[in-house]
mmCIF file of C-alpha atoms and ligand atoms in Angstrom:
data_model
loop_
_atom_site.group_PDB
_atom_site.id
_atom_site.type_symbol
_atom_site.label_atom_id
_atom_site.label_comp_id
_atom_site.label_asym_id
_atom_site.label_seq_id
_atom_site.Cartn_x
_atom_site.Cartn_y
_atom_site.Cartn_z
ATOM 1 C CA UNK A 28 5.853 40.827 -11.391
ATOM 2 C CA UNK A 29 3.901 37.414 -10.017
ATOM 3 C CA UNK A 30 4.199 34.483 -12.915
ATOM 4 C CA UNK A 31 1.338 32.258 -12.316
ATOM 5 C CA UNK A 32 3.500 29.141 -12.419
ATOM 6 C CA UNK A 33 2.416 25.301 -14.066
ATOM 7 C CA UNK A 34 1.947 23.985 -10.459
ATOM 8 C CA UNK A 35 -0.467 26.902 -9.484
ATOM 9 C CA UNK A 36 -2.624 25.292 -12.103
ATOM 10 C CA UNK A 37 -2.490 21.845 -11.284
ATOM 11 C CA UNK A 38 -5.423 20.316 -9.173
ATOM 12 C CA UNK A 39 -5.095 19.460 -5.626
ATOM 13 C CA UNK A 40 -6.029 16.137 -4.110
ATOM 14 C CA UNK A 41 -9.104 17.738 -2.100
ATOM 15 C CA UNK A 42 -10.566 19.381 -5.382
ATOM 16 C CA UNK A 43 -9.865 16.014 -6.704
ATOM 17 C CA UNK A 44 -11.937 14.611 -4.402
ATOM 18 C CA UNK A 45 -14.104 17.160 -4.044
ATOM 19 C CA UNK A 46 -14.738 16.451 -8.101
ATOM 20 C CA UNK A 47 -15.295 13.051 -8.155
ATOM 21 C CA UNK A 48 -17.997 13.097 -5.046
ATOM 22 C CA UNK A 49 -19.896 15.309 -7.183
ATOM 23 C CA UNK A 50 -19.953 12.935 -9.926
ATOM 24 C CA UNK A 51 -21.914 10.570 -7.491
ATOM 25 C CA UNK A 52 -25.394 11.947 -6.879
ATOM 26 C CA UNK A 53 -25.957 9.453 -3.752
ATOM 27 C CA UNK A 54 -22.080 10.404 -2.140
ATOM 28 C CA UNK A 55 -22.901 12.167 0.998
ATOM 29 C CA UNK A 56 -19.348 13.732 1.763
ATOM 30 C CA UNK A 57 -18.302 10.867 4.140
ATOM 31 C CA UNK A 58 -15.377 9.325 2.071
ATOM 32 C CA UNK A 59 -14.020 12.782 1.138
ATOM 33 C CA UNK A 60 -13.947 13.864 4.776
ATOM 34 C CA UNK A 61 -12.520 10.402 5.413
ATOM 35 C CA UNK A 62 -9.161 11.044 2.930
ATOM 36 C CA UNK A 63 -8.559 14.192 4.178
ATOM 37 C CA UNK A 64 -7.750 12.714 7.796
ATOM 38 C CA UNK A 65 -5.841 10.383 5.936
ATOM 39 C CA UNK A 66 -3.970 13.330 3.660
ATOM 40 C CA UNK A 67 -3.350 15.174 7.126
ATOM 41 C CA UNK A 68 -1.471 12.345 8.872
ATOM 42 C CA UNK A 69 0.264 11.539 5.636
ATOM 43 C CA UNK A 70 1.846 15.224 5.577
ATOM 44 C CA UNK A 71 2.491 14.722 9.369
ATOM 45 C CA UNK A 72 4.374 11.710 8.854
ATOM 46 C CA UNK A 73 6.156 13.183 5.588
ATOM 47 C CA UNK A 74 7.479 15.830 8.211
ATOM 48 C CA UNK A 75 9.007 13.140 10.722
ATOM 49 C CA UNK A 76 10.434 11.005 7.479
ATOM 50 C CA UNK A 77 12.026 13.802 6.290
ATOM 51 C CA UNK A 78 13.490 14.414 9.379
ATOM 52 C CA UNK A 79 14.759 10.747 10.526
ATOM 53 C CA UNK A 80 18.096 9.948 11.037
ATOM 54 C CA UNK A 81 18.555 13.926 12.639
ATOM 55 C CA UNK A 82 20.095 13.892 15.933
ATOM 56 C CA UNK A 83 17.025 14.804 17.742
ATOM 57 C CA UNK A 84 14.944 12.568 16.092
ATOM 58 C CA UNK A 85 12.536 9.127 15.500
ATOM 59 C CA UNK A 86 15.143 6.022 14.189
ATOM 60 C CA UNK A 87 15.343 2.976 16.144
ATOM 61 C CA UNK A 88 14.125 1.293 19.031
ATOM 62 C CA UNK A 89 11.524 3.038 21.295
ATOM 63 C CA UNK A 90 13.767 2.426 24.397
ATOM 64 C CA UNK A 91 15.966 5.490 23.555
ATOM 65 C CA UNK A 92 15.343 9.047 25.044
ATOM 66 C CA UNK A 93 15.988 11.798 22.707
ATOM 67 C CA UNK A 94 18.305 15.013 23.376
ATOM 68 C CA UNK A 95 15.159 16.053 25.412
ATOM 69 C CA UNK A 96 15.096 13.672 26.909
ATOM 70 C CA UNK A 97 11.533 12.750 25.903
ATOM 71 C CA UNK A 98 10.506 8.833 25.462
ATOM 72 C CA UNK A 99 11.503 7.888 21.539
ATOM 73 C CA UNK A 100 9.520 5.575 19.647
ATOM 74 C CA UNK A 101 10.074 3.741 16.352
ATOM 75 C CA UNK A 102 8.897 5.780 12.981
ATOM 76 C CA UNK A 103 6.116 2.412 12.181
ATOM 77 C CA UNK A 104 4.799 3.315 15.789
ATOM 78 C CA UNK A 105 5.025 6.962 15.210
ATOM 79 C CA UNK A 106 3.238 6.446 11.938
ATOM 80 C CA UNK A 107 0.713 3.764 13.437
ATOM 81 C CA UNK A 108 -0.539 6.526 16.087
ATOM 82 C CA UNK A 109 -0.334 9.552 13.658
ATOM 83 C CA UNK A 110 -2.673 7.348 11.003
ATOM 84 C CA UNK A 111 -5.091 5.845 13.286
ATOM 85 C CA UNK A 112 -5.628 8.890 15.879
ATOM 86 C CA UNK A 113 -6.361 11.429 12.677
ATOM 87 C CA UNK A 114 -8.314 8.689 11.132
ATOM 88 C CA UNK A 115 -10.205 7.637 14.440
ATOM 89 C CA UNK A 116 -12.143 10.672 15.049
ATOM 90 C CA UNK A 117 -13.381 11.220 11.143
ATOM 91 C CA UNK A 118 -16.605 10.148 12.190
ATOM 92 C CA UNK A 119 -17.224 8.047 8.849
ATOM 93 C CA UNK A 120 -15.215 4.949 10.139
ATOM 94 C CA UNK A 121 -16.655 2.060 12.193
ATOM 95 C CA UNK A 122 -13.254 0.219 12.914
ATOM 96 C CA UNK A 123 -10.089 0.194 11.539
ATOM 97 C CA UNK A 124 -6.610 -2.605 11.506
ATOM 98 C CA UNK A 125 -3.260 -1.431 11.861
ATOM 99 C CA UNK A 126 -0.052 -4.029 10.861
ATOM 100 C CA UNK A 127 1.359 -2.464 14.464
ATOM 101 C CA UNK A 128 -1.694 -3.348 16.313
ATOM 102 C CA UNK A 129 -2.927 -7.040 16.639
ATOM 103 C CA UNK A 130 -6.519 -5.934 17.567
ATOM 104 C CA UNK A 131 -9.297 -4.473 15.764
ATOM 105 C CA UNK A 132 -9.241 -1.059 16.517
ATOM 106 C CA UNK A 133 -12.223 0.313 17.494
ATOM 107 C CA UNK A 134 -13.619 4.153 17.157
ATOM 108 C CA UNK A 135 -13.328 5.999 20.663
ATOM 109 C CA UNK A 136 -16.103 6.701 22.775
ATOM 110 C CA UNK A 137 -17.675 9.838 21.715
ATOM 111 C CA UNK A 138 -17.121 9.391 18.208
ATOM 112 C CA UNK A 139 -19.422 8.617 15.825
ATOM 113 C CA UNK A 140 -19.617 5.473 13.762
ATOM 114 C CA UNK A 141 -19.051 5.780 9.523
ATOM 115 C CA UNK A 142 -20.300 3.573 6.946
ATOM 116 C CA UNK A 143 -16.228 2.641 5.999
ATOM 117 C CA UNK A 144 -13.694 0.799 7.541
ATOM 118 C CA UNK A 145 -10.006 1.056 6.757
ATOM 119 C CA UNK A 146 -7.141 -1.682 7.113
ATOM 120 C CA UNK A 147 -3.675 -0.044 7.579
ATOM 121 C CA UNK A 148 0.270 -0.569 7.137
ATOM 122 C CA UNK A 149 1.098 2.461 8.455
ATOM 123 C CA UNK A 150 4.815 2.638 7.420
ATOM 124 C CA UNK A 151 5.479 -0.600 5.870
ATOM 125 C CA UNK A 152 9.557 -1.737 4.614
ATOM 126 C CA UNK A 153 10.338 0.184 7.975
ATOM 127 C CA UNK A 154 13.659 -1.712 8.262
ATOM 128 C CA UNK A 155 14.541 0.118 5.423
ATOM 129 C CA UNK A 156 14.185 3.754 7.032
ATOM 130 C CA UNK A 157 18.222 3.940 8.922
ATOM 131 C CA UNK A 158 19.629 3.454 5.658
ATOM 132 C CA UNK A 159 17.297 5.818 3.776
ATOM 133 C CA UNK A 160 15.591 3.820 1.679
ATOM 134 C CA UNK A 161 12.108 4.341 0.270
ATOM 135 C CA UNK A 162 9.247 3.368 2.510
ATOM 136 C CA UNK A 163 5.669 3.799 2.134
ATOM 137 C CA UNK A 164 2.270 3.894 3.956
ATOM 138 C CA UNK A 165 -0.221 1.379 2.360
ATOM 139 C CA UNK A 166 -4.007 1.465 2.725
ATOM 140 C CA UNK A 167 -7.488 -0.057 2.165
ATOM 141 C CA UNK A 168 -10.747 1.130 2.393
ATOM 142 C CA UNK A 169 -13.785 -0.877 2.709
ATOM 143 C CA UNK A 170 -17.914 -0.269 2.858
ATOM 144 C CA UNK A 171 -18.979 -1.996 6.628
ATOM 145 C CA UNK A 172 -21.468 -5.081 5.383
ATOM 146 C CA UNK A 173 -24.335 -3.086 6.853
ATOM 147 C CA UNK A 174 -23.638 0.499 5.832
ATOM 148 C CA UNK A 175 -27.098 1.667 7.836
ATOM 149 C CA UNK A 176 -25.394 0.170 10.840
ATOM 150 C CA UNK A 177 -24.431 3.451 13.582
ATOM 151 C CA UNK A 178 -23.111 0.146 16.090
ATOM 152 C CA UNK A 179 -19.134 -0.089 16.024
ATOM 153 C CA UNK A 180 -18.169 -1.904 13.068
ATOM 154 C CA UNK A 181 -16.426 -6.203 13.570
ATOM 155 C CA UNK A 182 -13.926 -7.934 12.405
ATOM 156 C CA UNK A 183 -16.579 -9.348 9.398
ATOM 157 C CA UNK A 184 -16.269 -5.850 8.409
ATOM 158 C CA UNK A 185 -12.847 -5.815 7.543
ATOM 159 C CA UNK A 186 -12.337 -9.219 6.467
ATOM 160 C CA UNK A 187 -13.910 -8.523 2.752
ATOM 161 C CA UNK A 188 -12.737 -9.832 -0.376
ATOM 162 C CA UNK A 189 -10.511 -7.088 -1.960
ATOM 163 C CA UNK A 190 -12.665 -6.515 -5.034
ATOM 164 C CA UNK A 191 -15.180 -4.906 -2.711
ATOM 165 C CA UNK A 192 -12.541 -1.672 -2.046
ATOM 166 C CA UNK A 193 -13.947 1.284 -2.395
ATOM 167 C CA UNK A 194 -10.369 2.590 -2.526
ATOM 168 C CA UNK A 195 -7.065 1.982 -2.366
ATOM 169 C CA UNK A 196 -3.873 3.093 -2.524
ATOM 170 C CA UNK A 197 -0.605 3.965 -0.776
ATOM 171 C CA UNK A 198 1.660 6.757 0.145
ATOM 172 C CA UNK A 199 5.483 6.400 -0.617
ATOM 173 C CA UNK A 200 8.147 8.622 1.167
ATOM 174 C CA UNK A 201 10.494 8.664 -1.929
ATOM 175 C CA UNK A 202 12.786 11.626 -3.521
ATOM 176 C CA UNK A 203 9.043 13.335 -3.037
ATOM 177 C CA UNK A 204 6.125 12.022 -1.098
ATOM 178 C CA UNK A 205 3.579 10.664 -3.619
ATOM 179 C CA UNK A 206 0.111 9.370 -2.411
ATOM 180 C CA UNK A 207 -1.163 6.742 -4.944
ATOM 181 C CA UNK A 208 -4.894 5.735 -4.956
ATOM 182 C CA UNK A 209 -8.123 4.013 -7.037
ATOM 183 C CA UNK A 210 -11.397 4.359 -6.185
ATOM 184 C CA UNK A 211 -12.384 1.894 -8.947
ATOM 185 C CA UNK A 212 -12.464 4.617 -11.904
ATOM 186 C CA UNK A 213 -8.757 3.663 -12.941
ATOM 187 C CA UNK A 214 -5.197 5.459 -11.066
ATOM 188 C CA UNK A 215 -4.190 8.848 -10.205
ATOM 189 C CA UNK A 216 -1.302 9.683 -8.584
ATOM 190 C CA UNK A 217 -0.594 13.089 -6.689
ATOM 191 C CA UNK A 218 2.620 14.523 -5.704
ATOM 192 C CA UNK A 219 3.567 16.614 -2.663
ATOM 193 C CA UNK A 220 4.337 20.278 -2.907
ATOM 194 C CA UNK A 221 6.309 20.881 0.588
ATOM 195 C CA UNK A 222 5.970 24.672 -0.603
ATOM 196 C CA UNK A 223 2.291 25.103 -0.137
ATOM 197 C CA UNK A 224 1.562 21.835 1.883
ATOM 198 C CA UNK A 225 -0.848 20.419 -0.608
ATOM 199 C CA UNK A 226 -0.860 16.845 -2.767
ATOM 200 C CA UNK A 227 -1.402 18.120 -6.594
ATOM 201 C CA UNK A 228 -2.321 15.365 -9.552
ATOM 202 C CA UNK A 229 0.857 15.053 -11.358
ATOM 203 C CA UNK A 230 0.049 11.571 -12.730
ATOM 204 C CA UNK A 231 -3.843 11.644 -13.951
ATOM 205 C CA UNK A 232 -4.021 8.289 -15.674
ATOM 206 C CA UNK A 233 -1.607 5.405 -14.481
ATOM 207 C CA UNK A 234 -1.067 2.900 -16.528
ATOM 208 C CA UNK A 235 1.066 0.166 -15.802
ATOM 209 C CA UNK A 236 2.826 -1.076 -19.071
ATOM 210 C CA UNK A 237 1.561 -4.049 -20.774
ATOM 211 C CA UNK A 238 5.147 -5.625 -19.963
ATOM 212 C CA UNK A 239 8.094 -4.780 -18.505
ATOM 213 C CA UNK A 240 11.690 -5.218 -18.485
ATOM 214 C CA UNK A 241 12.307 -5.454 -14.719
ATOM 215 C CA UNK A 242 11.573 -8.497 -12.197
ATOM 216 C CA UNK A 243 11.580 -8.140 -8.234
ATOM 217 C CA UNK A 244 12.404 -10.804 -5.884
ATOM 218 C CA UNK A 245 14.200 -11.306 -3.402
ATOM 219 C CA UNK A 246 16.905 -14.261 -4.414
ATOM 220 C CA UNK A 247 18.383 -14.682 -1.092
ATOM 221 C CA UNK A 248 15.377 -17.138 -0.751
ATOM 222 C CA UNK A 249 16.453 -18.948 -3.799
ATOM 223 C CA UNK A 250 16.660 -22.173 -1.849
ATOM 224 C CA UNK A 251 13.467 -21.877 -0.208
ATOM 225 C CA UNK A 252 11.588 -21.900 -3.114
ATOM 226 C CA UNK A 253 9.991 -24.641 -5.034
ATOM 227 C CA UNK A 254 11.253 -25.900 -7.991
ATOM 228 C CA UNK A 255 8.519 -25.142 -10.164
ATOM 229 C CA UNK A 256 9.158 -21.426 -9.284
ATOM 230 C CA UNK A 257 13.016 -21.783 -9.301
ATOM 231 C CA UNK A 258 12.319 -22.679 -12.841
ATOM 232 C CA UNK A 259 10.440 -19.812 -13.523
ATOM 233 C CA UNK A 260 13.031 -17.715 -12.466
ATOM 234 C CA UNK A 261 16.024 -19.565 -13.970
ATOM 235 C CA UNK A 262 14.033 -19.403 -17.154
ATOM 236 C CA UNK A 263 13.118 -15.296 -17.371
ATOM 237 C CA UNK A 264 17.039 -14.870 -16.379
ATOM 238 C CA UNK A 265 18.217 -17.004 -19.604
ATOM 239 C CA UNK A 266 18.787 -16.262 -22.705
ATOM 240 C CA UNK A 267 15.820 -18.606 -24.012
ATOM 241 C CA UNK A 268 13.313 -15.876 -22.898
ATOM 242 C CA UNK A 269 12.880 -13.731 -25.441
ATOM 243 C CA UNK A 270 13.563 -10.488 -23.866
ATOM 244 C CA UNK A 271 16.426 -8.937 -21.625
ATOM 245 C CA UNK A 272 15.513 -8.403 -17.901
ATOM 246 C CA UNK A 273 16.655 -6.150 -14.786
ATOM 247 C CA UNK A 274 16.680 -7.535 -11.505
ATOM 248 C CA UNK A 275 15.473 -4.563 -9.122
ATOM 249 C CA UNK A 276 14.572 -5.021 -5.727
ATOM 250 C CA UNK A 277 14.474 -2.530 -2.960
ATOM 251 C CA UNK A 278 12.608 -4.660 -0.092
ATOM 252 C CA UNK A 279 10.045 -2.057 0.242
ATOM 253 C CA UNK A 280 7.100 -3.361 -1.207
ATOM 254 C CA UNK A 281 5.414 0.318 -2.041
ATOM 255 C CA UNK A 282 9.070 1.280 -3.379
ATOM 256 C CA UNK A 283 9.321 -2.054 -5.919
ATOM 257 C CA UNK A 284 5.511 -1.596 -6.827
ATOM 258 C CA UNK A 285 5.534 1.845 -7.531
ATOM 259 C CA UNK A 286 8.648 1.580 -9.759
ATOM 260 C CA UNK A 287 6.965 -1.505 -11.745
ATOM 261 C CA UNK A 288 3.426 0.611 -11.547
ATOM 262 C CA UNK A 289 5.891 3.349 -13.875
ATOM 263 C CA UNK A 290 8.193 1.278 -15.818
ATOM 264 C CA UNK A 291 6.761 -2.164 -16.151
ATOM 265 C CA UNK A 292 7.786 -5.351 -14.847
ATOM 266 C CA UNK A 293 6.755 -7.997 -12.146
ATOM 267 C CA UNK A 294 7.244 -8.604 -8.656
ATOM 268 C CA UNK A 295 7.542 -11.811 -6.544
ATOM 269 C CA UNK A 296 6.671 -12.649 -3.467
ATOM 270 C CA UNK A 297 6.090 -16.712 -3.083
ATOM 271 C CA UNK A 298 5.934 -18.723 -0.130
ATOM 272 C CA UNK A 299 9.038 -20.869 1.763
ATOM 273 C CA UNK A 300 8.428 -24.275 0.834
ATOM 274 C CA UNK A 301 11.636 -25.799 2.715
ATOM 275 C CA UNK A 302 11.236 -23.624 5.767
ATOM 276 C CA UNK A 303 8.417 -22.499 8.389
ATOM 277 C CA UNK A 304 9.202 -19.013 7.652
ATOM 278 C CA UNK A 305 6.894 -18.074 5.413
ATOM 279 C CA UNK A 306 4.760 -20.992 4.518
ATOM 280 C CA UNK A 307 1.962 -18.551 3.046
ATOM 281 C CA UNK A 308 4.368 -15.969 1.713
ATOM 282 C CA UNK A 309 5.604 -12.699 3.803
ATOM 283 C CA UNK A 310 2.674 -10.151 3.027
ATOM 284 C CA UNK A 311 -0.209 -9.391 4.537
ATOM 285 C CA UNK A 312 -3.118 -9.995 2.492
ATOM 286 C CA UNK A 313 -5.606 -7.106 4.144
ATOM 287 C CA UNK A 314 -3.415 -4.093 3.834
ATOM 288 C CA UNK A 315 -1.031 -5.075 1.622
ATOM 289 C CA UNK A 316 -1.498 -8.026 -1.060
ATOM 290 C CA UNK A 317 -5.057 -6.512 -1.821
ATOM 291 C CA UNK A 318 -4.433 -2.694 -2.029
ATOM 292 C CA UNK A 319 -1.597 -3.167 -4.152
ATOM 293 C CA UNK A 320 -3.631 -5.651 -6.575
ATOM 294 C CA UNK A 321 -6.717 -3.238 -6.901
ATOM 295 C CA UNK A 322 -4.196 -0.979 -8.007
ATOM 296 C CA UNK A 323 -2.394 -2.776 -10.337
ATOM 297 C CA UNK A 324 -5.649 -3.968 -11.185
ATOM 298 C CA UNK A 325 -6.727 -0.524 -11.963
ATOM 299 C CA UNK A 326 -4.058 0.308 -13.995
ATOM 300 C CA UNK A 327 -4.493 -2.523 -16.273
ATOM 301 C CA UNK A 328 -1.990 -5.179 -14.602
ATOM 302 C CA UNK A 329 -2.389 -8.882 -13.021
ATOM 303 C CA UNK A 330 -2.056 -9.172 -9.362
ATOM 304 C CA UNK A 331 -2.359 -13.620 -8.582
ATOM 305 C CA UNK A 332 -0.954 -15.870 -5.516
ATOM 306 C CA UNK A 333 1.790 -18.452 -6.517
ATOM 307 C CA UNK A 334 -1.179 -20.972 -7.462
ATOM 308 C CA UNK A 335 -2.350 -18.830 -9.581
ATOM 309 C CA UNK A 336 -5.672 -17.734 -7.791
ATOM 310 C CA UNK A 337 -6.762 -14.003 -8.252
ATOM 311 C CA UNK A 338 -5.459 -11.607 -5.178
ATOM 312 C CA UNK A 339 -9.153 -9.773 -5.170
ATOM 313 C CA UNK A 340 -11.238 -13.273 -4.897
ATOM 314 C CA UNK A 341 -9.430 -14.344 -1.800
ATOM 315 C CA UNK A 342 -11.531 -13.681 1.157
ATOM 316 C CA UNK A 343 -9.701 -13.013 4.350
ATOM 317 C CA UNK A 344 -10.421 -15.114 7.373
ATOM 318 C CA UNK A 345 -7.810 -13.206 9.773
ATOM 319 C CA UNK A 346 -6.585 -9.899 10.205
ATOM 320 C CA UNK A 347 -2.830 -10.478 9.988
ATOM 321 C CA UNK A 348 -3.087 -13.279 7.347
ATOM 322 C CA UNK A 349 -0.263 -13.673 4.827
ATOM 323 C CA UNK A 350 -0.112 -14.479 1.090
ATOM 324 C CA UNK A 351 2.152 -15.155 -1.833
ATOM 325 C CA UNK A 352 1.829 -11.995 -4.463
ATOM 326 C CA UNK A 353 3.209 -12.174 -7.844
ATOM 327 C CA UNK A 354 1.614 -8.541 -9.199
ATOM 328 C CA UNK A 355 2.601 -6.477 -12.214
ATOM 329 C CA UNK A 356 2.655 -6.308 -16.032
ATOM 330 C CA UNK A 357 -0.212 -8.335 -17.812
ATOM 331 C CA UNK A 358 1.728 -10.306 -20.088
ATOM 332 C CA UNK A 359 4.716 -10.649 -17.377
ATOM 333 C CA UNK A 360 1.774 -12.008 -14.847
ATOM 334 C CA UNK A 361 0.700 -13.983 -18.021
ATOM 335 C CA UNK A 362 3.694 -15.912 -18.969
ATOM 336 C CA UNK A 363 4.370 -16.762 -15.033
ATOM 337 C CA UNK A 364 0.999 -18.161 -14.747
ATOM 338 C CA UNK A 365 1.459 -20.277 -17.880
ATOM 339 C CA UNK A 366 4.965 -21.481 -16.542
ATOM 340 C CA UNK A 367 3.773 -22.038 -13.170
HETATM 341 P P1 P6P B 411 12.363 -9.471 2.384
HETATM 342 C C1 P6P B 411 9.151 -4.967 4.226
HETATM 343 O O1 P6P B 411 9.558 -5.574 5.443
HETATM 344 C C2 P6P B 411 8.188 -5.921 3.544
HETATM 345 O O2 P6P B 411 7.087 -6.144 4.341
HETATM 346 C C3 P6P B 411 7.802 -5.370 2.183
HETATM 347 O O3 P6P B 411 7.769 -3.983 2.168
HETATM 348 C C4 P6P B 411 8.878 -5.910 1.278
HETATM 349 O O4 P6P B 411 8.444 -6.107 -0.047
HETATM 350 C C5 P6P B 411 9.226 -7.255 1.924
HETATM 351 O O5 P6P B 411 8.854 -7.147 3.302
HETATM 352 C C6 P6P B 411 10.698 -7.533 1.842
HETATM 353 O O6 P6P B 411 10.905 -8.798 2.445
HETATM 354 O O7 P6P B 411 12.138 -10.833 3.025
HETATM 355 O O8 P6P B 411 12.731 -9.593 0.936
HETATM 356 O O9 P6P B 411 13.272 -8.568 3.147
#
């Protein structure tokens, strides 16, 4: 006898989307048909994450051939040419930017031209992936500044202050694969079922605590950092702050976010003030300082740089430019900026 089981009823991310495109009398389809190019390469690259560290497949350099001897090539590659070739020939995209690919990438001849453009990490804390670690694929979509335009979309089209997203969100490849997006109406999380292919809403309405427990950062750079922020660490470790903290850091950005996104907390990315390292901080403001902070935005938390100025009122001048991110918990965001 069939039991109709609790995930049978759940809703899948393409009814989802499907749902809220009615909502908008003037949405014309594009952005739905948009995110399910995006959905398909995400369950493609699920497949190969699944699958790394197997004999026969995707982990390390590119320079290795495979029992087939067929031409390996790093996962972040793999998952750069799985995201931008599904994503490429939507038709509702007028240029995309990849973290793998220095250049704008431009829609192929043959294609037509959208109204969005899209800014890419396609598998970012990949130096995580040999020792199994979470990883995640993080993503921004924005309206092109002239969305009559049918001409290949610029590089003024990408470089948009990230309070203009019409969505964003990321994909982590964790105990499940969870994609993770806002479209401005709050967060909603969906959760893959490998048994029927499909992402189904298992989180309708995330909300990242108010404050949290947990602080990530990575304290090998301890003596990088400038005072003022070595004090700000010093201080939320002691015992004159009034509440106990967890140090948690995983080095994969979606990983540490999407804990503190659940539980609460703040993480910490400033910039090297005694080295040339990372002058600016480590993370790429485009497609992956902003998307996280319209999230965590979204969800009710702070996202600021380590001066204090608000991640979605920066306005990029470069594709591949850096910044600090200190994003999480409104009060934890609150008590750095008033230590800072
Ligand atoms: P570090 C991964 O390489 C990444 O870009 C983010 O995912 C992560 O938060 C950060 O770098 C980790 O950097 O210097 O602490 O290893």
């Amino acid at each position: 006898m069939m039991q109709v089981k609790p995930q049978d009823n759940l809703i899948s991310l393409s009814q989802f989307l499907i749902e809220e495109q009615l909502k908008l009398p003037y949405a014309t389809g594009g952005f739905t048909a948009l995110m399910s190019h995006l959905v398909y390469a995400a369950k493609v690259v699920t497949r190969e994450v699944r699958k790394a560290g197997l004999l026969d497949n995707i982990l390390g350099s590119n320079s290795t051939q495979n029992v087939q001897g067929e031409t390996q090539m790093k996962l972040d590659e793999y998952a750069d040419r799985i995201f931008t070739n599904a994503l490429s020939i939507c038709g509702h995209l007028c240029v995309m930017a990849s973290e793998e690919q220095e250049d704008l990438i431009h829609i192929p001849e043959g294609y037509k031209c959208g109204k969005y453009t899209i800014a890419i990490d396609p598998l970012d804390g990949s130096s995580n992936i040999d020792s199994n670690v979470s990883i995640g694929t993080i993503f921004s979509i924005h309206r092109r500044q002239d969305i009559e335009a049918k001409t290949p979309g610029t590089k003024e089209d990408l470089l948009q202050p990230g309070h203009k997203q019409r969505c964003a969100g990321y994909i982590i490849y964790g105990s499940s694969t969870m994609l993770v997006l806002s479209t401005g109406n709050g967060v909603v999380g969906f959760t893959l079922d490998p048994s029927c292919g499909e992402f189904l809403l298992s989180h309708p309405n995330m909300k990242m605590p108010e404050s949290g427990s947990i602080y990530s950062v990575n304290e090998g750079n301890y003596n990088y950092w400038s005072p003022e922020f070595q004090n700000y660490i010093k201080h939320i470790k002691s015992i004159e702050d009034d509440k106990p903290r967890s140090a948690r850091y995983i080095g994969s950005l979606v990983a540490d976010f999407h804990r503190n996104l659940l539980k609460g907390g703040i993480f910490l990315y400033p910039n090297d003030t005694k080295s040339n390292k990372f002058p600016n901080g480590k993370l790429r403001l485009l497609y992956e300082s902003a998307p996280m902070a319209f999230i965590a935005e979204q969800a009710g938390g702070m996202a600021v740089t380590i001066k204090g100025e608000r991640i979605l009122d920066l306005h990029p001048k470069e594709l591949h430019e850096r910044s600090t991110l200190i994003v999480g918990s409104k009060k934890d965001v609150e008590q750095f900026l008033n230590f800072i």
